[in-house]
XYZ file of C-alpha atoms in Angstrom:
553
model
C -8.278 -24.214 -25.278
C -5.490 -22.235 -23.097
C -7.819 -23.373 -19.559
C -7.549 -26.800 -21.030
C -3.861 -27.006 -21.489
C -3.584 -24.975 -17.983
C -5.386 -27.985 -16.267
C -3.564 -31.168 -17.977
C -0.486 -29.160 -17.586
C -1.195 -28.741 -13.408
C -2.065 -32.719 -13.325
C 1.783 -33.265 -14.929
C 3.542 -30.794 -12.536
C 1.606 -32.823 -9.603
C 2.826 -35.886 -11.073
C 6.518 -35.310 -10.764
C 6.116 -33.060 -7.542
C 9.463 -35.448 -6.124
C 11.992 -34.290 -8.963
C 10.759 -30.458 -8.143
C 9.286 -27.476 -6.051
C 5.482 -26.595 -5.953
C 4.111 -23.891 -3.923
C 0.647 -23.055 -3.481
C -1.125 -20.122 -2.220
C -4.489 -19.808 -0.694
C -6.255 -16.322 0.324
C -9.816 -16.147 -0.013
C -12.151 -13.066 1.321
C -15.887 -13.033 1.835
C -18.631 -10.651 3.282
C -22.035 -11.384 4.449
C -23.663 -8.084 4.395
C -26.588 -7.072 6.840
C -29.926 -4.533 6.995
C -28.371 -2.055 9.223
C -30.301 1.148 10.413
C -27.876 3.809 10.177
C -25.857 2.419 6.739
C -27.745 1.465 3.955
C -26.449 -0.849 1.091
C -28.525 -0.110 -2.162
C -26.361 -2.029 -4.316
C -26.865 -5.562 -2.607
C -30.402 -7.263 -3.347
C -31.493 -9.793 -0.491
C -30.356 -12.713 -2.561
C -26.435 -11.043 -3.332
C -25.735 -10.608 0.641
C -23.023 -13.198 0.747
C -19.909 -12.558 -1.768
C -16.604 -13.669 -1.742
C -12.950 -13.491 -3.782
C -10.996 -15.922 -3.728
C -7.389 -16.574 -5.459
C -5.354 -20.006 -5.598
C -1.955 -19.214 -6.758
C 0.349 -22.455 -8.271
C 3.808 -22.423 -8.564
C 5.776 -24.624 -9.926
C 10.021 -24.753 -10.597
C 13.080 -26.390 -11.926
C 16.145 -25.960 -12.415
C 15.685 -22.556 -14.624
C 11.897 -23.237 -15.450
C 9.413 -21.721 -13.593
C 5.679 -22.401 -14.629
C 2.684 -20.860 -12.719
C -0.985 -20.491 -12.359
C -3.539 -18.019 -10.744
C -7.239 -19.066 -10.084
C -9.766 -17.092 -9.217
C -13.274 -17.373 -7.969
C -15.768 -14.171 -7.186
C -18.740 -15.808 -6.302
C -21.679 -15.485 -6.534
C -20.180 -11.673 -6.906
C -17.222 -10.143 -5.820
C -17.259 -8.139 -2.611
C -18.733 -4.575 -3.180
C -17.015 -2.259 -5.354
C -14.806 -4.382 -7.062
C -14.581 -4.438 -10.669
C -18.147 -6.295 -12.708
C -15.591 -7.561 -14.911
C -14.297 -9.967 -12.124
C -16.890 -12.427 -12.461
C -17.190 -16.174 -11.314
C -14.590 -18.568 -11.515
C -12.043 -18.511 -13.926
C -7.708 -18.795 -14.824
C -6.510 -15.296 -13.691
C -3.163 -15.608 -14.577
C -0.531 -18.266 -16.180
C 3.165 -17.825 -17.234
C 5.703 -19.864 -18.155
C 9.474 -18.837 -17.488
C 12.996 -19.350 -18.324
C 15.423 -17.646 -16.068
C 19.335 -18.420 -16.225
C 20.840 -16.237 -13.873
C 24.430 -17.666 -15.079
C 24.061 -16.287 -18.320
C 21.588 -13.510 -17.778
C 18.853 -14.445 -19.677
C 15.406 -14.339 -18.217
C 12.156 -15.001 -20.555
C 8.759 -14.915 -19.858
C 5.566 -16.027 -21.729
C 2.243 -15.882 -20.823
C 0.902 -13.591 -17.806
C 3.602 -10.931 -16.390
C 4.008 -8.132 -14.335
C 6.675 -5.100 -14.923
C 8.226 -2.114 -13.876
C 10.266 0.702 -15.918
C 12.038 3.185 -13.615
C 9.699 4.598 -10.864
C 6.721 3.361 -12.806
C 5.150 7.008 -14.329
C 5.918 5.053 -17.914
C 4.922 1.531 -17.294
C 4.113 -0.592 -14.508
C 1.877 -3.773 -14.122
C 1.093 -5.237 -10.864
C -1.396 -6.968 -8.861
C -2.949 -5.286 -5.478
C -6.063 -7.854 -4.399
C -6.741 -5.641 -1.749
C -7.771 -2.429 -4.125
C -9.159 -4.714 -6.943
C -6.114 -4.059 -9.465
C -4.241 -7.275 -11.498
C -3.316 -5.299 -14.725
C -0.933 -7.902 -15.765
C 0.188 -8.085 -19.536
C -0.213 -11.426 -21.305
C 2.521 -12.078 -23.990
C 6.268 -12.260 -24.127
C 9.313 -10.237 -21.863
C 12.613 -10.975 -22.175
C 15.074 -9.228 -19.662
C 18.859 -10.010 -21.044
C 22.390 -9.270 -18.722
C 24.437 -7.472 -21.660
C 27.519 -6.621 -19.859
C 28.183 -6.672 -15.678
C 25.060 -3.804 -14.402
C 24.078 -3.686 -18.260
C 20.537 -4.761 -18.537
C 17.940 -4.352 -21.120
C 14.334 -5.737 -21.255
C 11.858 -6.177 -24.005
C 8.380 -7.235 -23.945
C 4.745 -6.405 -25.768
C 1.476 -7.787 -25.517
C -2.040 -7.312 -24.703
C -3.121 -5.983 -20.825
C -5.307 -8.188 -18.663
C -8.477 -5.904 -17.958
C -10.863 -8.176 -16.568
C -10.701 -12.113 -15.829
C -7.823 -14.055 -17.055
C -8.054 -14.258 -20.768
C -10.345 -10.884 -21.258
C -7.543 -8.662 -22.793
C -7.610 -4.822 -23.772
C -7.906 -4.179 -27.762
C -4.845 -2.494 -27.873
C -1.251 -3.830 -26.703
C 1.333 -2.646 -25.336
C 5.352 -3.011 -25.961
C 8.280 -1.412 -24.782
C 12.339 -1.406 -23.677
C 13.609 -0.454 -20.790
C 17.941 -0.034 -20.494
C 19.155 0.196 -16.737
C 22.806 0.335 -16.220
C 24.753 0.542 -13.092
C 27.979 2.413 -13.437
C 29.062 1.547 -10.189
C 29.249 -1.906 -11.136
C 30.540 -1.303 -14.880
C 33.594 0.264 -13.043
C 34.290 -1.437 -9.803
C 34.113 1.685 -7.423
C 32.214 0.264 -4.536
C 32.146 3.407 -2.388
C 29.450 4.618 -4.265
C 26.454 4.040 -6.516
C 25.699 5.596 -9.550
C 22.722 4.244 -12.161
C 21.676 5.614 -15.622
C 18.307 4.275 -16.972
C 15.760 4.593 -20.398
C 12.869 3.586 -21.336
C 10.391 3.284 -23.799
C 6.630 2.172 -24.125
C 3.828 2.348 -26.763
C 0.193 1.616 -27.614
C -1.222 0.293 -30.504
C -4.942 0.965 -30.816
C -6.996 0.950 -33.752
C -9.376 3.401 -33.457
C -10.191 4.586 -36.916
C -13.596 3.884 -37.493
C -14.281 5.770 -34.906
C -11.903 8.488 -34.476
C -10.201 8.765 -37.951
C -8.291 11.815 -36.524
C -6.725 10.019 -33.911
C -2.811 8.026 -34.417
C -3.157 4.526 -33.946
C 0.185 4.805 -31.711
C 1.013 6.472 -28.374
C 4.263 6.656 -27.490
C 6.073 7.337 -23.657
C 10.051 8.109 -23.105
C 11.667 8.331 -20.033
C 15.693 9.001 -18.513
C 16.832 8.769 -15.312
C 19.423 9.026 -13.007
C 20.160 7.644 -9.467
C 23.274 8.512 -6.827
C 23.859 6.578 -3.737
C 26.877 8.041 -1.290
C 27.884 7.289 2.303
C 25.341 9.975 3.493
C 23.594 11.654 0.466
C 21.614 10.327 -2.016
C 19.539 11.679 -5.704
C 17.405 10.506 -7.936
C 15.432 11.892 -11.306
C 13.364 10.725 -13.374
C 12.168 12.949 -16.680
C 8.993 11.518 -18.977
C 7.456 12.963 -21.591
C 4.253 11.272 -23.769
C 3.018 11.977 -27.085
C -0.306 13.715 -27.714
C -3.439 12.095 -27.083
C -6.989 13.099 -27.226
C -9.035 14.227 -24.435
C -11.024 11.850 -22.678
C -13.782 13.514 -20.038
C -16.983 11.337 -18.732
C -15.671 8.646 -20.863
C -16.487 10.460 -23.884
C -13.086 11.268 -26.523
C -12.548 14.640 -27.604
C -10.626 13.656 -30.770
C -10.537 17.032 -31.894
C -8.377 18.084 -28.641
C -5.347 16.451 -28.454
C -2.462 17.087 -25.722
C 0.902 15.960 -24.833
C 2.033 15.155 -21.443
C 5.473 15.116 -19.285
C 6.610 14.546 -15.812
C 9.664 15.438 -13.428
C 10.236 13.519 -10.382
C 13.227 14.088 -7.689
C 14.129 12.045 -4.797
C 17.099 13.608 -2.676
C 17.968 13.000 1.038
C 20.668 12.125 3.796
C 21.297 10.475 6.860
C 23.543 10.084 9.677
C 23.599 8.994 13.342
C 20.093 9.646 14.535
C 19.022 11.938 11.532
C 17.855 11.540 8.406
C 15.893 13.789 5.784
C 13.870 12.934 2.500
C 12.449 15.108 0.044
C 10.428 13.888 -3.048
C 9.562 16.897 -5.716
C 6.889 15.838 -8.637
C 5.408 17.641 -11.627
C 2.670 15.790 -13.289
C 1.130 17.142 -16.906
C -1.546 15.135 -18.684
C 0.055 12.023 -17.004
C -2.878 9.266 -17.303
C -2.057 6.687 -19.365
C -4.539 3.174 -19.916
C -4.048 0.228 -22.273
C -7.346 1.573 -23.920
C -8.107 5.547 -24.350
C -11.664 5.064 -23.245
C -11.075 3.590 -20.148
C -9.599 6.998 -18.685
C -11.233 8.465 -15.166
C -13.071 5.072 -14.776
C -13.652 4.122 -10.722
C -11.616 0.546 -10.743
C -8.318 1.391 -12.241
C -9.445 -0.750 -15.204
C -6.122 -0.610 -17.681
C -4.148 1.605 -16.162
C -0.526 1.022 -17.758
C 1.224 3.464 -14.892
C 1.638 4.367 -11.487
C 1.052 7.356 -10.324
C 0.834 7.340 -6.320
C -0.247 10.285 -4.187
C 3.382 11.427 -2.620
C 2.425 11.631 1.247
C 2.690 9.635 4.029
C 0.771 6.881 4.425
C -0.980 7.109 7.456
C -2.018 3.944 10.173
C -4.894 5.654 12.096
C -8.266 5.627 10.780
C -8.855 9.420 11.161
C -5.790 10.052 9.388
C -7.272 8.762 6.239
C -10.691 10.137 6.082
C -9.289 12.710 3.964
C -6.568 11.150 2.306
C -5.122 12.562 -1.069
C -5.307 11.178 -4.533
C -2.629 12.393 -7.184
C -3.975 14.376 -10.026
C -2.514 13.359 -13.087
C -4.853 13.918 -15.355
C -6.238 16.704 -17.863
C -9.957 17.507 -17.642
C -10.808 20.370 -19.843
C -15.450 21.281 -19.961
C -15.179 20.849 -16.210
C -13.102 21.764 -13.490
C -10.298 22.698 -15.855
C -6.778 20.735 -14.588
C -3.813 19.678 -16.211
C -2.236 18.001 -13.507
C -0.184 18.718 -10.092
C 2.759 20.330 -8.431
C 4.264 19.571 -4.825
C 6.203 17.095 -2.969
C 6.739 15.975 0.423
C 9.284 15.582 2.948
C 10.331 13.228 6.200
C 12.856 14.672 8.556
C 13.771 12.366 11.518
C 15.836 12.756 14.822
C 16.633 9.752 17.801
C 17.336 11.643 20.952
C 20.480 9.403 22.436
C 19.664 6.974 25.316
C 21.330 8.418 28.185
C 20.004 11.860 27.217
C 17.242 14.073 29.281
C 14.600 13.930 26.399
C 15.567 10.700 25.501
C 16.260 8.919 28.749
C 17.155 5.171 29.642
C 15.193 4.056 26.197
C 15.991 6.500 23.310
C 12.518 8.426 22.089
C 12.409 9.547 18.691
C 10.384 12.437 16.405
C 9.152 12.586 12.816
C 7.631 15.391 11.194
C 6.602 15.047 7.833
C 4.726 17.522 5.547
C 3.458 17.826 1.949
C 1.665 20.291 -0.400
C -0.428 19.597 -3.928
C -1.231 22.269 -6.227
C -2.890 21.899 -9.671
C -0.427 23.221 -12.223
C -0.797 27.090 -12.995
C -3.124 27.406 -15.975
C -2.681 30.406 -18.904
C -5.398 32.142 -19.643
C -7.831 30.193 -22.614
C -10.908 30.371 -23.850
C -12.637 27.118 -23.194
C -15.797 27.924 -25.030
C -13.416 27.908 -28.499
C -11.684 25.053 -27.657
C -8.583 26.730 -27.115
C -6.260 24.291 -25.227
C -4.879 24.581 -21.590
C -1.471 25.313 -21.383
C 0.603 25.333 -18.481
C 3.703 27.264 -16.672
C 6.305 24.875 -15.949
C 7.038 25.577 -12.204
C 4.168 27.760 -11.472
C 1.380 26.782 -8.818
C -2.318 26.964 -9.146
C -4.953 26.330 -6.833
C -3.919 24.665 -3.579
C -5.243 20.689 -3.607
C -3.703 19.514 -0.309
C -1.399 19.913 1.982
C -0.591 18.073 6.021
C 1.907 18.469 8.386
C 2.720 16.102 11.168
C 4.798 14.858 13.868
C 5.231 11.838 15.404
C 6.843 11.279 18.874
C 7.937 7.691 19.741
C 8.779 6.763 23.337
C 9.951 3.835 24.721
C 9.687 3.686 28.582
C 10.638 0.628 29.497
C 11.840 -2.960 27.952
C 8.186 -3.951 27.262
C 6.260 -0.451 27.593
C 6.012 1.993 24.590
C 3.914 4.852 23.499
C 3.477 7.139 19.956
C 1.882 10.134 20.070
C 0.722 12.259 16.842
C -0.352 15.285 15.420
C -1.924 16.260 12.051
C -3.125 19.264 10.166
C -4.751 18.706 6.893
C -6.209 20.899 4.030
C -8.369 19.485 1.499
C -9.663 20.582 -1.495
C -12.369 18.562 -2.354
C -13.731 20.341 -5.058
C -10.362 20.101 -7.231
C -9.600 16.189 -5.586
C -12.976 14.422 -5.960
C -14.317 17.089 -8.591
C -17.263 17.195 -5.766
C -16.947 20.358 -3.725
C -16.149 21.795 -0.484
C -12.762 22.555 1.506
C -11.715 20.899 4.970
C -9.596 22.291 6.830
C -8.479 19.402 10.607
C -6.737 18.912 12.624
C -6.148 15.580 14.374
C -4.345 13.904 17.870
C -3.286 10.387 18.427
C -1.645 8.447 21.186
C -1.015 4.859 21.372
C 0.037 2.320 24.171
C 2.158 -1.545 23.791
C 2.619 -3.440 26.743
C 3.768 -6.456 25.719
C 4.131 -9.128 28.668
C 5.875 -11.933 29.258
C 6.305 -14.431 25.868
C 4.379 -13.173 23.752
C 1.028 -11.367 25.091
C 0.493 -8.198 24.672
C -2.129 -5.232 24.776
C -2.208 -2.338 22.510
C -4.218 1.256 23.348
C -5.088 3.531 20.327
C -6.947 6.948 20.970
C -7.735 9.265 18.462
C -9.785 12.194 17.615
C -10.293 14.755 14.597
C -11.453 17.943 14.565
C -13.362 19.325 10.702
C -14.857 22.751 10.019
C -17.107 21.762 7.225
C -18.251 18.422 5.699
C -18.842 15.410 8.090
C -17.056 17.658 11.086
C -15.583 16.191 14.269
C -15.065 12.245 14.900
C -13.570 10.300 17.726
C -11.935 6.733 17.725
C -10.389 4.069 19.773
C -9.118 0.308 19.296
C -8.317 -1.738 21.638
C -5.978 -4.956 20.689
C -5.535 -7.778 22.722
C -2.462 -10.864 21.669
C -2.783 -13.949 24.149
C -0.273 -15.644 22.484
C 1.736 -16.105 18.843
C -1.505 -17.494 17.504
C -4.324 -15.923 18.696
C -5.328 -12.083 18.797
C -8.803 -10.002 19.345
C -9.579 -6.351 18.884
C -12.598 -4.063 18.750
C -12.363 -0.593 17.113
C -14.934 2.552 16.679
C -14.793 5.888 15.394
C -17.858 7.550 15.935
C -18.482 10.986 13.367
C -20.530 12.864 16.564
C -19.753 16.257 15.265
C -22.143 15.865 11.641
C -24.353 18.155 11.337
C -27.028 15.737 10.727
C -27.965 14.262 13.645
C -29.058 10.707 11.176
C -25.581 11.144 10.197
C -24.005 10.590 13.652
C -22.946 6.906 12.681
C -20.804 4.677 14.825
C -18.772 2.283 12.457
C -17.881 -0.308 14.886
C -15.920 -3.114 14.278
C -14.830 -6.105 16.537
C -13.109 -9.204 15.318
C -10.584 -12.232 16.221
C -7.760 -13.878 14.608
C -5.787 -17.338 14.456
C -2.197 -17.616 12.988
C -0.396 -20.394 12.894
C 3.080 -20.716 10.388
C 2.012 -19.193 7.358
C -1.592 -19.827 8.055
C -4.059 -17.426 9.140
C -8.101 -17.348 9.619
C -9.281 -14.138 10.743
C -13.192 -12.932 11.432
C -14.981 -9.677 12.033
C -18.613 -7.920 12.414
C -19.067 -4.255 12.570
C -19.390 -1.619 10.027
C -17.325 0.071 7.244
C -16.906 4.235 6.441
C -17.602 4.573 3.213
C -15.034 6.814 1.054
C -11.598 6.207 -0.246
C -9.690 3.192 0.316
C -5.822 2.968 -0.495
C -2.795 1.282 -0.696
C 0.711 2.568 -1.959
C -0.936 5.900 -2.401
C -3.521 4.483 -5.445
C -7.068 4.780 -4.225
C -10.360 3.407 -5.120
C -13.768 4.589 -3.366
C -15.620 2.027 -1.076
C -19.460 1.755 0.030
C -21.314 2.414 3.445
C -20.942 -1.257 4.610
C -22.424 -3.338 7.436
C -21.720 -7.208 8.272
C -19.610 -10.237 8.346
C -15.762 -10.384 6.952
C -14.087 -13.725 7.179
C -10.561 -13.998 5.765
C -8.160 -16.808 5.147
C -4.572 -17.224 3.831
C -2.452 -19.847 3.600
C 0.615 -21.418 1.853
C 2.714 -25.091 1.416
């Protein structure tokens, strides 16, 4: 009934498209995958070679109203390792909103996405490229109480599959944000107080009749902006919960969780520094209890993000961390993580002898991961992990790198990097193993005359244990503002197994043109983790045909 009143209610909107705005947004991906001798494809049958997603995204406005649609099509299955539940075609999303920004009052029903504080108590958003759209489908209502006084309300069931396929459990909250700054004129600085709350409702109790039908998350916050300096904290803390390993619930072992996050930093002329701090305890938190550790992000209701930098180079992320939130208890014992990160940049004046007629610049950035330090228990008895606050355990990950940008002329410029890694992969992928690399980078622009240019990369990393050493290089070519070619490899010659010794090749072209772009490209994909923002999902051994296309008007 709701894909029925979508679809007469698009025909209207057309209908008066002269008294109003509509925008709509095309991207579609699809992959034609191949028999390839070195990578091998078990989970595509000769019949599922060619898949495809594909999203059409309506909006409509006026005045205050805003109404919107998202199709979307997977067919005849969505591109490997994506989510079964996306399936076919069908509405993703639709909303309906009212937003006065006159009198501060901003309500949405339907389809929504949301974020409270740094997003370690709530946050729902979509990410096509990583499979998640954990949207929440019901009501929000974000109301201006006072100048930088704002409070938000909303509750409803999360989207965990296509469109109208919603969790059995909902979720509702408040979130207060207020901006003293604002409240009391003084412009010279910024100072912001924030709280929220969230909670779950699932009914459970046929099945777990030990288990509380509620779950409930708090959070405060603070955040200081000066000339130079600024801080930021945000404390959580969630109620207990039972144990979920292997998708199985433990409801006889029950936990609560918390988390600390810090954000502090300055800059001046040429130098800046920024250091993020973050304990996680028994931090996971899904619309549904059973959906916990599952590979697709299916219902997760926060976001916890791996706190290092997010690399460019291809070698850079073959061993790429994941946070560890969560508690695990029969195997591989964690409660969570420890660490932070930090970026400390410098420009060397123009003028000066390192950084001569252009300026040249350095970044070195470092982080370290440790699972929280663990009291002694007897897991046989069931007697639950507890943790010392500050205290760090086993060593997850840790990388330290710098980054030396050099600009030798008005259309010549270089980077060069370097990157040490350590990686635990027993404790990060509960697998096992420890790599220890070390990796070099340097990169070339020479942009021409208009706009043609031609970009080097180089790159090699060097492993003592799992897949070893690899080598890479890309080579990018722009003939004008519309059309660009590249072709890319990184070749793992160091494996041990000589079967092993796989070039993943890729080679492709592109067309832009406004807010249109068709891109195509054949070669091969590493299998392992793919992310974005710091949130990961794993990817298959791939071989074949990508064609992409976005578009807007």
């Amino acid at each position: 009934m709701i894909k029925k009143i979508f679809f007469c209610t698009t025909v209207l909107l057309l209908s008066v498209k002269s008294f109003s705005q509509i925008r709509v947004g095309l991207e579609s991906n699809s992959q034609w995958y191949i028999d390839d001798k070195k990578v091998k494809i078990d989970e595509v049958d000769a019949e599922e070679r060619f898949r495809s997603n594909t999203y059409l995204k309506f909006d409509y406005s006026y005045k205050n109203w805003e109404l919107g649609a998202q199709l979307e099509a997977y067919a005849p299955k969505p591109i490997l390792n994506y989510s079964p539940d996306f399936k076919k075609f069908d509405v993703g999303t639709v909303f309906a909103r009212y937003n006065n920004t006159e009198s501060g009052v901003d309500v949405t029903l339907g389809h929504f996405y949301e974020q409270f504080g740094s997003g370690l108590v709530l946050r729902s958003w979509e990410d096509r490229q990583i499979g998640i759209n954990n949207a929440i489908f019901g009501a929000r209502a974000k109301l201006r109480m006072a100048p930088g006084a704002d409070i938000t309300f909303l509750g409803g069931k999360q989207r965990i599959g296509m469109g109208f396929d919603l969790s059995d459990s909902y979720l509702y909250g408040a979130n207060v944000e207020v901006d003293l700054a604002e409240v009391t004129g003084n412009e010279e600085s910024g100072f912001k107080v924030g709280a929220s709350y969230v909670g779950r409702y699932q009914d459970q109790k046929e099945l777990y009749p030990l288990l509380s039908k509620t779950l409930d998350l708090f959070s405060g916050r603070v955040d200081y902006t000066g000339d130079a300096f600024y801080f930021g904290a945000e404390y959580v803390y969630k109620a207990k919960d039972a144990l979920v390993e292997n998708y199985k619930v433990f409801e006889n072992i029950e936990k609560d969780g918390n988390a600390l996050l810090v954000n502090t930093g300055f800059s001046a002329e040429g130098l800046g520094l920024n250091v993020t701090l973050r304990r996680m305890e028994n931090m996971t938190f899904y619309s549904e209890r059973n959906f916990a550790g599952n590979i697709y992000n299916k219902g997760v209701g926060n976001y916890v993000p791996a706190l290092t930098k997010q690399y460019d180079y291809s070698l850079q992320n073959i061993y790429v961390y994941q946070a560890q939130p969560g508690f695990s208890y029969y195997q591989n014992p964690k409660l969570g993580e420890i660490g932070g990160q930090f970026d400390f940049y410098y420009n060397f004046k123009k003028g000066s002898t390192i950084g001569g007629e252009y300026g040249t610049s350095v970044i070195v950035n470092g982080s370290y991961w440790a699972g929280l330090k663990l009291k002694d228990a007897d897991v046989s008895k069931d007697e639950l992990l507890e943790a010392d606050y500050f205290a760090m355990g086993d060593k997850y990950y840790s990388d330290l790198g710098l980054e030396i940008r050099k600009k030798w002329s008005s259309n010549w410029s270089s980077i060069f990097m370097y990157l040490n890694q350590y990686y635990n992969k027993e404790k990060v992928e509960d697998t096992y193993g420890l790599v220890k690399t070390n990796m070099v980078s340097a990169e070339t622009t020479y942009q021409f005359a208009g706009t043609k240019s031609i970009r080097l990369e180089m790159q090699h990393l060097w492993a003592d244990s799992d897949k070893k050493n690899w080598a890479g290089a890309t080579l990018e070519f722009a003939a004008n503002a519309n059309w660009g070619f590249f072709v890319t490899d990184i070749y793992n010659y160091g494996n041990d197994e000589v079967d092993e010794q796989i070039h993943y090749y890729n080679g492709g072209v592109s067309y832009t043109k406004g807010v249109t772009r068709i891109a195509a490209s054949y070669g091969r994909q590493r299998g392992g983790l793919l992310c974005v923002g710091g949130v990961c999902r794993m990817v298959s051994e791939a071989a074949g045909l990508t064609v992409g296309i976005s578009t807007s008007f």
